[in-house]
CSV table of C-alpha atoms in Angstrom, one decimal:
chain,number,residue,atom,x,y,z
A,127,MET,CA,0.1,-0.1,0.0
A,128,LEU,CA,1.2,3.6,-0.7
A,129,HIS,CA,1.5,5.1,2.6
A,130,ILE,CA,2.0,9.2,2.8
A,131,VAL,CA,3.7,11.5,5.3
A,132,PHE,CA,2.4,15.0,4.4
A,133,GLY,CA,4.6,18.2,5.4
A,134,ARG,CA,8.0,18.3,6.5
A,135,LEU,CA,9.4,15.1,7.5
A,136,PRO,CA,13.2,15.7,8.7
A,137,GLU,CA,13.9,11.8,8.7
A,138,ALA,CA,12.9,11.3,4.7
A,139,VAL,CA,15.6,11.9,2.3
A,140,PHE,CA,15.3,15.4,1.1
A,141,ASN,CA,17.6,15.8,-2.1
A,142,THR,CA,16.9,12.5,-3.8
A,143,ALA,CA,18.9,13.4,-6.6
A,144,VAL,CA,22.2,13.5,-4.5
A,145,TYR,CA,21.2,10.3,-3.0
A,146,PHE,CA,20.2,8.6,-6.2
A,147,LYS,CA,23.8,9.6,-7.6
A,148,ASN,CA,25.6,7.9,-4.9
A,149,SER,CA,23.6,4.9,-4.6
A,150,TYR,CA,21.9,3.3,-7.8
A,151,GLU,CA,22.5,0.3,-9.3
A,152,ASP,CA,22.6,-0.6,-12.8
A,153,SER,CA,19.8,-3.4,-12.6
A,154,TRP,CA,17.3,-0.7,-11.0
A,155,ILE,CA,17.4,1.0,-14.3
A,156,THR,CA,17.1,-1.8,-16.6
A,157,ASP,CA,14.1,-3.6,-14.7
A,158,ASP,CA,10.8,-3.3,-16.2
A,159,PHE,CA,9.4,-1.0,-14.0
A,160,ALA,CA,12.2,1.4,-14.4
A,161,LYS,CA,12.0,1.1,-18.5
A,162,ARG,CA,8.5,1.8,-18.4
A,163,ALA,CA,8.5,4.8,-16.1
A,164,ILE,CA,11.4,6.6,-17.9
A,165,LEU,CA,9.5,5.9,-21.1
A,166,ASP,CA,6.4,7.6,-19.7
A,167,VAL,CA,7.7,10.6,-17.8
A,168,ASP,CA,10.8,11.2,-19.5
A,169,LYS,CA,9.8,9.8,-23.0
A,170,SER,CA,13.3,8.2,-23.0
A,171,VAL,CA,14.4,4.9,-24.0
A,172,VAL,CA,16.8,2.4,-21.5
A,173,LEU,CA,19.2,0.9,-24.0
A,174,GLY,CA,20.7,-2.4,-23.3
A,175,ASN,CA,23.7,-1.5,-21.2
A,176,GLY,CA,21.8,1.0,-19.0
A,177,VAL,CA,22.5,4.0,-21.2
A,178,ILE,CA,19.4,6.3,-21.8
A,179,ASP,CA,18.3,7.6,-25.0
A,180,SER,CA,16.5,11.1,-24.5
A,181,PRO,CA,14.7,12.8,-27.1
A,182,VAL,CA,16.0,16.4,-25.8
A,183,LEU,CA,19.5,15.5,-24.2
A,184,GLY,CA,20.8,12.6,-26.2
A,185,LYS,CA,22.6,9.3,-24.8
A,186,ILE,CA,22.7,10.1,-21.3
A,187,ALA,CA,23.5,8.4,-18.1
A,188,PRO,CA,21.2,7.7,-15.3
A,189,ASN,CA,22.1,10.7,-13.4
A,190,SER,CA,20.6,12.6,-16.2
A,191,LEU,CA,17.3,11.3,-15.8
A,192,SER,CA,14.4,13.6,-14.6
A,193,GLY,CA,14.1,14.4,-10.6
A,194,GLY,CA,11.1,12.5,-10.4
A,195,VAL,CA,12.0,8.9,-12.1
A,196,LYS,CA,15.3,9.0,-10.0
A,197,THR,CA,12.8,9.3,-7.0
A,198,LEU,CA,10.5,6.7,-8.2
A,199,ILE,CA,13.3,4.4,-8.8
A,200,LEU,CA,14.6,5.0,-5.4
A,201,ILE,CA,11.2,4.3,-3.8
A,202,LYS,CA,10.9,1.1,-5.7
A,203,ASN,CA,14.2,0.0,-4.7
A,204,GLU,CA,14.8,1.0,-1.1
A,205,PRO,CA,11.3,0.5,0.3
A,206,GLU,CA,12.3,0.7,3.6
A,207,ARG,CA,13.5,4.3,3.4
A,208,ILE,CA,11.4,7.6,3.4
A,209,PHE,CA,11.9,9.8,0.3
A,210,ASN,CA,11.0,13.4,-0.4
A,211,ALA,CA,8.4,12.6,-3.3
A,212,SER,CA,7.8,16.3,-3.9
A,213,THR,CA,10.6,16.2,-6.3
A,214,CYS,CA,8.0,13.9,-8.3
A,215,GLY,CA,5.4,15.7,-10.5
A,216,ASP,CA,2.1,14.8,-10.9
A,217,ASN,CA,3.2,13.0,-14.1
A,218,CYS,CA,4.7,10.5,-11.6
A,219,ALA,CA,1.6,9.9,-9.2
A,220,LYS,CA,0.4,6.7,-11.3
A,221,TRP,CA,3.6,5.2,-10.8
A,222,LEU,CA,3.6,5.7,-7.0
A,223,LEU,CA,-0.1,4.3,-7.0
A,224,GLU,CA,1.8,0.9,-9.0
A,225,ILE,CA,4.6,0.7,-6.6
A,226,GLY,CA,1.9,0.8,-3.8
A,227,ARG,CA,0.0,-1.9,-5.2
A,228,LEU,CA,2.9,-3.9,-5.5
A,229,GLN,CA,4.5,-3.4,-2.2
A,230,ASP,CA,4.4,-1.6,1.2
A,231,ILE,CA,5.9,2.2,0.5
A,232,THR,CA,6.0,5.3,2.5
A,233,ILE,CA,6.7,8.3,1.0
A,234,ASN,CA,7.0,12.0,2.2
A,235,LEU,CA,4.8,14.9,0.1
A,236,ARG,CA,5.6,18.6,0.9
A,237,HIS,CA,3.0,19.4,-1.7
A,238,ILE,CA,-0.4,18.1,-2.7
A,239,MET,CA,0.0,15.8,-5.8
A,240,ASP,CA,-2.7,15.0,-8.1
A,241,PHE,CA,-3.3,11.7,-8.0
A,242,GLY,CA,-5.7,11.7,-10.6
A,243,SER,CA,-9.7,11.4,-10.7
A,244,GLU,CA,-10.0,7.7,-10.6
A,245,PRO,CA,-10.5,6.3,-7.1
A,246,PHE,CA,-7.4,5.1,-5.0
A,247,ALA,CA,-6.6,3.7,-1.7
A,248,ILE,CA,-3.9,5.5,0.2
A,249,HIS,CA,-3.1,5.5,3.6
A,250,ILE,CA,-2.6,9.0,5.4
A,251,VAL,CA,0.0,8.6,8.3
A,252,ASN,CA,-0.5,12.0,9.7
A,253,THR,CA,-4.1,10.8,10.3
A,254,ASP,CA,-4.0,7.1,9.9
A,255,ALA,CA,-6.8,7.4,7.5
A,256,VAL,CA,-7.2,5.9,4.5
A,257,VAL,CA,-8.6,8.3,1.6
A,258,HIS,CA,-10.0,7.4,-2.0
A,259,ASN,CA,-10.2,10.4,-3.6
A,260,MET,CA,-8.6,13.6,-4.3
A,261,ARG,CA,-11.6,15.5,-2.0
A,262,GLU,CA,-10.8,13.3,0.8
A,263,MET,CA,-7.0,13.9,0.6
A,264,VAL,CA,-7.0,17.5,0.0
A,265,LEU,CA,-8.8,18.3,3.2
A,266,ILE,CA,-6.4,16.3,5.1
A,267,ALA,CA,-3.1,17.1,3.0
A,268,GLY,CA,-4.0,20.8,3.1
A,269,ARG,CA,-3.5,20.8,6.9
A,270,TYR,CA,0.1,19.6,6.8
A,271,VAL,CA,1.5,21.0,3.4
B,672,MET,CA,16.4,45.6,-9.7
B,673,LYS,CA,13.1,46.7,-11.5
B,674,GLY,CA,11.6,46.3,-14.7
B,675,ILE,CA,10.7,42.9,-17.0
B,676,GLN,CA,14.0,40.9,-17.2
B,677,ARG,CA,14.0,38.9,-20.6
B,678,VAL,CA,16.3,36.0,-20.5
B,679,ILE,CA,17.3,33.2,-23.0
B,680,VAL,CA,19.5,30.4,-22.4
B,681,SER,CA,20.5,27.8,-25.1
B,682,ASN,CA,22.9,25.1,-26.2
B,683,LYS,CA,22.9,23.2,-29.4
B,684,ARG,CA,20.1,21.0,-28.0
B,685,VAL,CA,17.6,23.0,-26.0
B,686,LYS,CA,16.7,26.6,-25.8
B,687,TYR,CA,14.7,28.6,-23.0
B,688,GLN,CA,13.2,31.8,-23.5
B,689,PHE,CA,11.4,33.4,-20.6
B,690,GLU,CA,10.4,37.1,-18.8
B,691,LEU,CA,10.8,37.6,-15.1
B,692,CYS,CA,8.0,40.6,-13.9
B,693,ARG,CA,9.1,40.7,-10.6
B,694,ASN,CA,11.7,39.6,-7.6
B,695,LEU,CA,10.2,36.4,-6.9
B,696,THR,CA,9.6,33.7,-9.4
B,697,VAL,CA,8.7,29.8,-8.6
B,698,ILE,CA,8.9,27.2,-11.1
B,699,ARG,CA,7.3,24.0,-10.6
B,700,GLY,CA,5.1,21.3,-12.7
B,701,ASP,CA,5.4,17.9,-14.1
B,702,SER,CA,8.8,15.8,-14.0
B,703,ALA,CA,10.9,15.7,-17.1
B,704,THR,CA,10.1,19.4,-18.4
B,705,GLY,CA,13.5,20.7,-18.2
B,706,LYS,CA,13.8,22.4,-15.0
B,707,THR,CA,16.9,21.3,-13.6
B,708,THR,CA,18.2,21.3,-17.1
B,709,LEU,CA,17.9,24.9,-17.5
B,710,ILE,CA,19.5,25.7,-13.7
B,711,GLU,CA,22.6,23.1,-14.7
B,712,MET,CA,23.0,25.5,-17.7
B,713,ILE,CA,22.9,28.8,-16.2
B,714,GLY,CA,25.4,27.4,-13.8
B,715,GLU,CA,27.8,26.1,-16.6
B,716,PHE,CA,27.8,29.4,-18.1
B,717,TYR,CA,28.4,31.2,-14.9
B,718,GLU,CA,31.7,29.3,-14.3
B,719,ASN,CA,32.6,28.6,-18.2
B,720,GLY,CA,31.2,31.5,-20.0
B,721,ALA,CA,31.3,30.8,-23.9
B,722,ALA,CA,33.5,27.7,-23.1
B,723,SER,CA,30.6,26.0,-21.8
B,724,ALA,CA,28.7,26.1,-25.0
B,725,VAL,CA,25.7,27.6,-23.4
B,726,ASN,CA,24.6,31.1,-24.6
B,727,ILE,CA,22.6,33.4,-22.2
B,728,ILE,CA,21.1,36.4,-23.3
B,729,CYS,CA,20.2,38.7,-20.5
B,730,ALA,CA,20.6,42.3,-19.6
B,731,LYS,CA,21.5,40.9,-15.8
B,732,GLU,CA,24.0,38.5,-14.6
B,733,CYS,CA,22.6,34.9,-14.1
B,734,TYR,CA,23.8,33.2,-10.9
B,735,VAL,CA,23.0,29.7,-9.6
B,736,LEU,CA,22.8,29.7,-5.9
B,737,SER,CA,23.1,26.3,-4.1
B,738,GLY,CA,25.0,24.4,-0.9
B,739,ARG,CA,25.6,25.0,2.6
B,740,LYS,CA,27.4,28.4,2.0
B,741,TRP,CA,24.7,30.0,0.4
B,742,LEU,CA,24.3,32.8,2.9
B,743,SER,CA,27.9,34.0,2.3
B,744,ASP,CA,27.7,33.4,-1.4
B,745,LEU,CA,24.6,35.5,-1.4
B,746,GLN,CA,26.2,38.3,0.2
B,747,THR,CA,28.6,38.8,-3.1
B,748,VAL,CA,25.9,38.7,-5.3
B,749,ARG,CA,24.6,42.3,-6.8
B,750,ASP,CA,21.9,43.1,-9.4
B,751,SER,CA,21.4,39.5,-10.7
B,752,ILE,CA,18.8,36.9,-11.4
B,753,VAL,CA,19.7,34.2,-8.8
B,754,PHE,CA,18.6,30.7,-9.9
B,755,ILE,CA,17.7,28.1,-7.0
B,756,ASP,CA,17.1,24.5,-7.9
B,757,GLU,CA,15.2,22.0,-5.9
B,758,GLY,CA,17.1,20.5,-3.4
B,759,ASN,CA,18.0,23.5,-1.4
B,760,GLU,CA,16.2,23.1,1.5
B,761,PHE,CA,17.6,26.9,2.8
B,762,VAL,CA,15.0,28.5,0.7
B,763,PHE,CA,12.3,27.3,3.1
B,764,SER,CA,13.9,28.9,6.0
B,765,ASN,CA,13.3,32.3,7.7
B,766,GLU,CA,17.0,33.1,7.5
B,767,PHE,CA,16.7,32.8,3.8
B,768,ALA,CA,13.6,34.9,3.4
B,769,ALA,CA,15.6,37.7,5.7
B,770,ALA,CA,18.4,37.6,3.7
B,771,ILE,CA,17.1,38.2,0.3
B,772,LYS,CA,14.4,40.8,1.5
B,773,ASP,CA,16.4,44.1,0.7
B,774,THR,CA,18.5,42.5,-2.0
B,775,ASP,CA,18.6,44.6,-5.4
B,776,ASN,CA,18.4,40.9,-7.1
B,777,TYR,CA,15.8,38.7,-8.6
B,778,TYR,CA,15.4,35.3,-7.7
B,779,VAL,CA,14.2,32.1,-9.4
B,780,ILE,CA,13.2,29.0,-7.0
B,781,VAL,CA,12.4,25.6,-8.3
B,782,THR,CA,10.0,23.9,-6.0
B,783,ARG,CA,6.9,22.2,-5.6
B,784,GLU,CA,6.6,23.1,-2.0
B,785,ALA,CA,5.3,26.1,-0.8
B,786,ILE,CA,7.4,28.9,0.8
B,787,PRO,CA,5.0,30.7,3.2
B,788,ALA,CA,8.2,32.9,4.3
B,789,LEU,CA,8.3,34.5,0.8
B,790,PRO,CA,5.7,37.1,-0.6
B,791,TYR,CA,5.3,35.6,-4.1
B,792,SER,CA,2.7,36.3,-6.5
B,793,VAL,CA,0.0,33.8,-7.7
B,794,ASP,CA,1.1,35.2,-11.2
B,795,GLU,CA,4.9,34.7,-11.0
B,796,VAL,CA,4.1,30.7,-10.5
B,797,TYR,CA,5.4,28.9,-13.8
B,798,GLY,CA,5.7,25.7,-15.2
B,799,ILE,CA,8.0,24.9,-18.5
B,800,ARG,CA,6.6,23.3,-21.7
B,801,GLU,CA,7.7,22.5,-24.7
B,802,SER,CA,6.8,24.7,-27.8
B,803,GLY,CA,8.5,23.3,-30.8
B,804,LYS,CA,11.7,22.5,-32.3
B,805,TYR,CA,14.2,25.1,-34.0
B,806,GLY,CA,16.2,24.7,-37.4
B,807,THR,CA,18.2,21.8,-38.5
B,808,LEU,CA,19.6,21.2,-34.9
B,809,LYS,CA,16.0,20.1,-33.9
B,810,GLN,CA,16.8,22.5,-30.7
B,811,THR,CA,14.1,22.0,-28.5
B,812,TYR,CA,12.4,25.2,-27.4
B,813,ASN,CA,11.0,25.6,-24.0
B,814,GLU,CA,8.8,28.3,-22.6
B,815,PHE,CA,7.1,29.0,-19.4
B,816,TYR,CA,3.6,29.1,-18.9
B,817,ARG,CA,1.3,30.5,-15.8
B,818,PHE,CA,1.0,27.3,-13.5
B,819,TYR,CA,-2.2,28.4,-11.8
B,820,ALA,CA,-5.4,28.6,-14.1
B,821,MET,CA,-8.3,29.3,-12.4
B,822,PRO,CA,-11.3,26.9,-12.6
B,823,GLU,CA,-14.1,28.4,-14.8
B,824,ARG,CA,-17.4,29.5,-13.0
B,825,GLY,CA,-20.9,30.4,-14.3
B,826,LEU,CA,-20.9,34.0,-13.6
B,827,PRO,CA,-21.9,36.4,-12.1
B,828,VAL,CA,-21.5,34.8,-8.3
B,829,LYS,CA,-23.9,35.7,-5.8
B,830,PRO,CA,-21.9,34.9,-2.7
B,831,GLU,CA,-23.4,33.3,0.3
B,832,CYS,CA,-20.5,33.9,2.3
B,833,VAL,CA,-17.3,35.9,1.7
B,834,ILE,CA,-13.8,34.8,3.2
B,835,THR,CA,-11.0,37.4,3.5
B,836,GLU,CA,-7.2,37.5,4.4
B,837,ASP,CA,-6.9,39.4,7.6
B,838,SER,CA,-8.9,42.2,9.7
B,839,ASN,CA,-7.1,45.0,8.1
B,840,ALA,CA,-8.8,47.7,5.5
B,841,GLY,CA,-9.9,45.2,2.8
B,842,ASN,CA,-11.7,43.0,5.3
B,843,GLN,CA,-13.4,46.0,6.9
B,844,PHE,CA,-14.3,47.3,3.2
B,845,PHE,CA,-15.9,44.1,2.6
B,846,SER,CA,-17.6,43.3,5.6
B,847,ALA,CA,-19.1,46.5,5.2
B,848,ILE,CA,-20.3,45.5,2.0
B,849,CYS,CA,-21.6,42.2,3.0
B,850,ASP,CA,-23.3,43.5,6.1
B,851,LYS,CA,-25.3,45.6,3.8
B,852,ASN,CA,-26.4,42.6,1.7
B,853,ASN,CA,-26.9,40.1,4.7
B,854,ILE,CA,-24.0,37.9,3.4
B,855,ARG,CA,-21.5,36.4,6.1
B,856,CYS,CA,-18.1,37.6,6.0
B,857,ILE,CA,-15.0,35.8,7.7
B,858,GLY,CA,-11.7,37.4,8.1
B,859,ALA,CA,-9.4,34.6,8.4
B,860,GLY,CA,-6.8,36.4,10.5
B,861,GLY,CA,-3.9,35.9,7.9
B,862,LYS,CA,-3.7,34.2,4.7
B,863,SER,CA,-2.3,30.8,6.1
B,864,ASN,CA,-5.7,30.1,7.9
B,865,ILE,CA,-8.0,30.9,4.7
B,866,PHE,CA,-7.7,27.0,4.0
B,867,HIS,CA,-8.9,26.1,7.5
B,868,GLN,CA,-11.6,28.7,7.2
B,869,VAL,CA,-12.6,27.2,3.8
B,870,SER,CA,-12.6,23.8,5.2
B,871,GLN,CA,-14.6,24.7,8.2
B,872,VAL,CA,-17.4,26.2,6.0
B,873,LEU,CA,-17.4,24.0,3.0
B,874,GLY,CA,-20.0,21.6,4.6
B,875,LEU,CA,-22.2,24.4,6.0
B,876,ILE,CA,-22.6,26.3,3.0
B,877,GLU,CA,-24.1,25.2,-0.3
B,878,GLY,CA,-24.1,28.5,-2.1
B,879,PRO,CA,-20.7,30.3,-3.5
B,880,ILE,CA,-18.0,30.8,-1.0
B,881,VAL,CA,-16.0,34.0,-2.4
B,882,VAL,CA,-12.1,34.0,-1.0
B,883,ILE,CA,-10.6,37.6,-1.5
B,884,ALA,CA,-7.0,37.6,-0.9
B,885,ASP,CA,-4.0,39.7,-2.0
B,886,GLY,CA,-2.8,37.9,-5.0
B,887,ALA,CA,0.7,39.8,-4.8
B,888,ALA,CA,1.5,37.8,-1.9
B,889,PHE,CA,-0.7,34.5,-2.2
B,890,GLY,CA,1.6,32.2,-4.0
B,891,ALA,CA,2.3,30.0,-1.4
B,892,GLU,CA,-1.4,29.5,-0.3
B,893,MET,CA,-2.2,29.1,-3.8
B,894,GLU,CA,-1.7,25.2,-4.3
B,895,ARG,CA,-4.0,24.4,-1.3
B,896,LEU,CA,-6.9,26.8,-2.6
B,897,VAL,CA,-6.7,26.1,-6.1
B,898,ASN,CA,-7.3,22.3,-5.1
B,899,LEU,CA,-10.3,23.0,-3.3
B,900,ALA,CA,-11.6,25.3,-5.9
B,901,ARG,CA,-11.4,22.4,-8.5
B,902,LEU,CA,-12.9,19.9,-6.4
B,903,TRP,CA,-15.7,21.8,-5.0
B,904,GLU,CA,-17.6,24.2,-7.3
B,905,ASN,CA,-19.1,26.4,-5.2
B,906,ILE,CA,-15.5,27.8,-4.0
B,907,VAL,CA,-14.7,31.0,-6.0
B,908,LEU,CA,-11.1,32.7,-5.9
B,909,TYR,CA,-10.8,36.4,-6.4
B,910,LEU,CA,-7.3,37.4,-6.1
B,911,PRO,CA,-6.5,41.1,-7.3
B,912,GLU,CA,-2.8,42.2,-6.6
B,913,SER,CA,-4.3,43.7,-3.2
B,914,PHE,CA,-7.1,45.5,-1.8
B,915,GLU,CA,-5.1,48.8,-2.6
B,916,TRP,CA,-4.6,48.0,-6.2
B,917,LEU,CA,-8.1,47.6,-6.3
B,918,ILE,CA,-8.9,51.1,-4.9
B,919,LEU,CA,-6.1,52.5,-7.0
B,920,HIS,CA,-7.7,50.4,-10.3
B,921,SER,CA,-11.2,51.7,-9.6
B,922,GLY,CA,-10.2,55.5,-10.5
B,923,VAL,CA,-11.5,56.9,-6.9
B,924,VAL,CA,-8.3,58.2,-6.6
B,925,SER,CA,-7.8,60.8,-9.5
B,926,ASP,CA,-4.1,61.0,-10.5
B,927,LYS,CA,-2.5,60.5,-13.9
B,928,GLU,CA,0.7,58.9,-12.4
B,929,ILE,CA,-1.6,55.9,-11.3
B,930,ALA,CA,-2.6,54.5,-14.7
B,931,GLU,CA,0.9,54.8,-15.6
B,932,VAL,CA,2.1,52.7,-12.7
B,933,LEU,CA,-0.5,50.2,-13.0
B,934,SER,CA,0.1,49.4,-17.0
B,935,ASP,CA,3.7,49.2,-16.1
B,936,THR,CA,4.2,48.2,-12.9
B,937,SER,CA,7.3,46.1,-13.0
B,938,ASN,CA,9.4,49.2,-14.3
B,939,TYR,CA,8.3,51.3,-10.6
B,940,VAL,CA,8.9,48.6,-8.1
B,941,GLU,CA,12.5,48.5,-6.8
B,942,SER,CA,13.0,44.8,-5.4
B,943,SER,CA,15.3,46.2,-2.7
B,944,GLU,CA,12.8,48.4,-1.5
B,945,TYR,CA,9.6,46.4,-1.8
B,946,PHE,CA,9.3,42.7,-1.4
B,947,SER,CA,5.9,42.3,-2.7
B,948,TRP,CA,4.0,44.3,-5.1
B,949,GLU,CA,1.2,44.3,-2.3
B,950,ARG,CA,3.8,46.8,-0.2
B,951,PHE,CA,4.2,49.0,-3.0
B,952,PHE,CA,0.5,49.4,-3.9
B,953,THR,CA,-0.2,50.4,-0.4
B,954,ALA,CA,2.7,53.0,-0.4
B,955,LEU,CA,1.4,53.9,-3.4
B,956,LEU,CA,-2.1,54.7,-2.1
B,957,ILE,CA,-1.3,56.2,1.1
B,958,LYS,CA,1.1,58.7,-0.8
B,959,LYS,CA,-1.8,59.5,-3.4
B,960,THR,CA,-4.1,60.0,-0.8
B,961,ASP,CA,-2.4,62.0,2.0
B,962,GLY,CA,-4.3,64.9,3.4
B,963,SER,CA,-7.2,64.0,1.1
B,964,TYR,CA,-10.8,63.0,2.5
B,965,LEU,CA,-9.7,59.4,1.1
B,966,GLN,CA,-6.4,59.4,3.2
B,967,TYR,CA,-5.8,55.8,3.5
B,968,ALA,CA,-4.5,53.9,6.4
B,969,LYS,CA,-4.3,50.0,6.0
B,970,ARG,CA,-5.0,49.2,10.0
B,971,ARG,CA,-8.6,50.9,9.9
B,972,LEU,CA,-10.4,51.9,7.0
B,973,ASN,CA,-11.3,55.2,6.1
B,974,THR,CA,-15.1,55.3,6.2
B,975,SER,CA,-15.2,57.4,3.2
B,976,TYR,CA,-14.6,54.0,1.2
B,977,CYS,CA,-17.7,52.6,2.4
B,978,ALA,CA,-19.9,55.5,1.0
B,979,ASP,CA,-22.3,54.4,-1.7
B,980,LYS,CA,-20.7,56.4,-4.5
B,981,ILE,CA,-16.9,55.4,-3.5
B,982,ALA,CA,-17.4,51.6,-2.9
B,983,GLY,CA,-19.7,51.4,-6.1
B,984,GLN,CA,-16.8,52.5,-8.1
B,985,ILE,CA,-14.6,50.3,-6.3
B,986,LEU,CA,-16.9,47.4,-6.6
B,987,GLN,CA,-17.0,47.8,-10.5
B,988,ASP,CA,-13.9,46.2,-11.3
B,989,ILE,CA,-15.6,43.2,-9.9
B,990,GLY,CA,-19.3,43.3,-11.3
B,991,TRP,CA,-19.1,39.5,-11.6
B,992,ILE,CA,-19.4,39.6,-7.8
B,993,GLU,CA,-23.0,40.5,-7.1
B,994,PHE,CA,-23.1,41.7,-3.8
B,995,GLY,CA,-26.5,43.1,-3.8
């Protein structure tokens, strides 16, 4: 399930780009989830050797992926750690929901991410409530961000 | 610094072109739109000049601020445009707000998180979008777009409840108008309380709830309020620059210079003197009404502004809100 802590959380990794740069493994980039997320969010293709083909920047290393995708990859591969997911734009929301369907993850949001108009189940840690749509989420999140 | 600053940043693959209208600009939006790439290119040009293969066209120097020594670094930067990427937690500190308050720089900050200590405008929060390709090099061209679009509403709006930002002159004016028309008016006691106030009355009021706040310094609150307004159709946001701007714009104070200032405000607001346009408009209104029957004070509204003729002229600008 996807668990969210809204507002400042000192124990969360705030600068996810730095953390990613110093911790990522090649296998994280070439797995199926990462390939699909990179294609969807960054419009880029992961080549066989882990190099990424970006339509704007050309051939790039994983460090040059967008901040949002790097954070998604961290959340997927280090589920025991809490990351600042406000480095992710709304175009990452569906991928956070997908990771949450596969495993238990807790993220820190310092803004109100738009999880779309379809129903969802997200546990808000601050109030220990499960919300199912943006109306329910906004009324709680707005108290903390 | 004052005036609109035009900035073009480019390399062989990507080009950004945008204008900065006031001292504080925030960039946010989807991932992979090029926010960090923009900041990196500016930093590379600053360090290496033309040898970076980055080109910047701008009347002011562009500087990237980051890291633990941000405060000492900032003290060496004058008359420049300062860019700060996300990942720099110092931007949320009161220390940062105090450090930039009286400087003659413009600041461009990448963050999705609100910065309550900074009085940035709802109009100066931007996203970046690709708007095409350039020439045979297939250079991607990026531009800024205003991030917050107001949800559309059927007009006119007849409020059942009005929520204003504070208890100052603006609240006193709208309270008086609402009292005359049996409309509930709530002073939120500060902009950061507006979300709470709206949430409180949401379940109690079915008719339109009109939120009136100073747009010139409301940027940090905008995300929460826009989300409410997107999800509840009876919430309507009216965010003029400030109440003082509304008075100046209405024409009740006859002065030739006012129209010129309002049409070209960027060129009149010196960033080292005014942290936000809200303060500038307050100072301007106080100056222009000094000694007259409309002498303005922010704390206590001069009752002349509530006289039918004057109030009617002020409200003309917002005719789409039917108080009567």
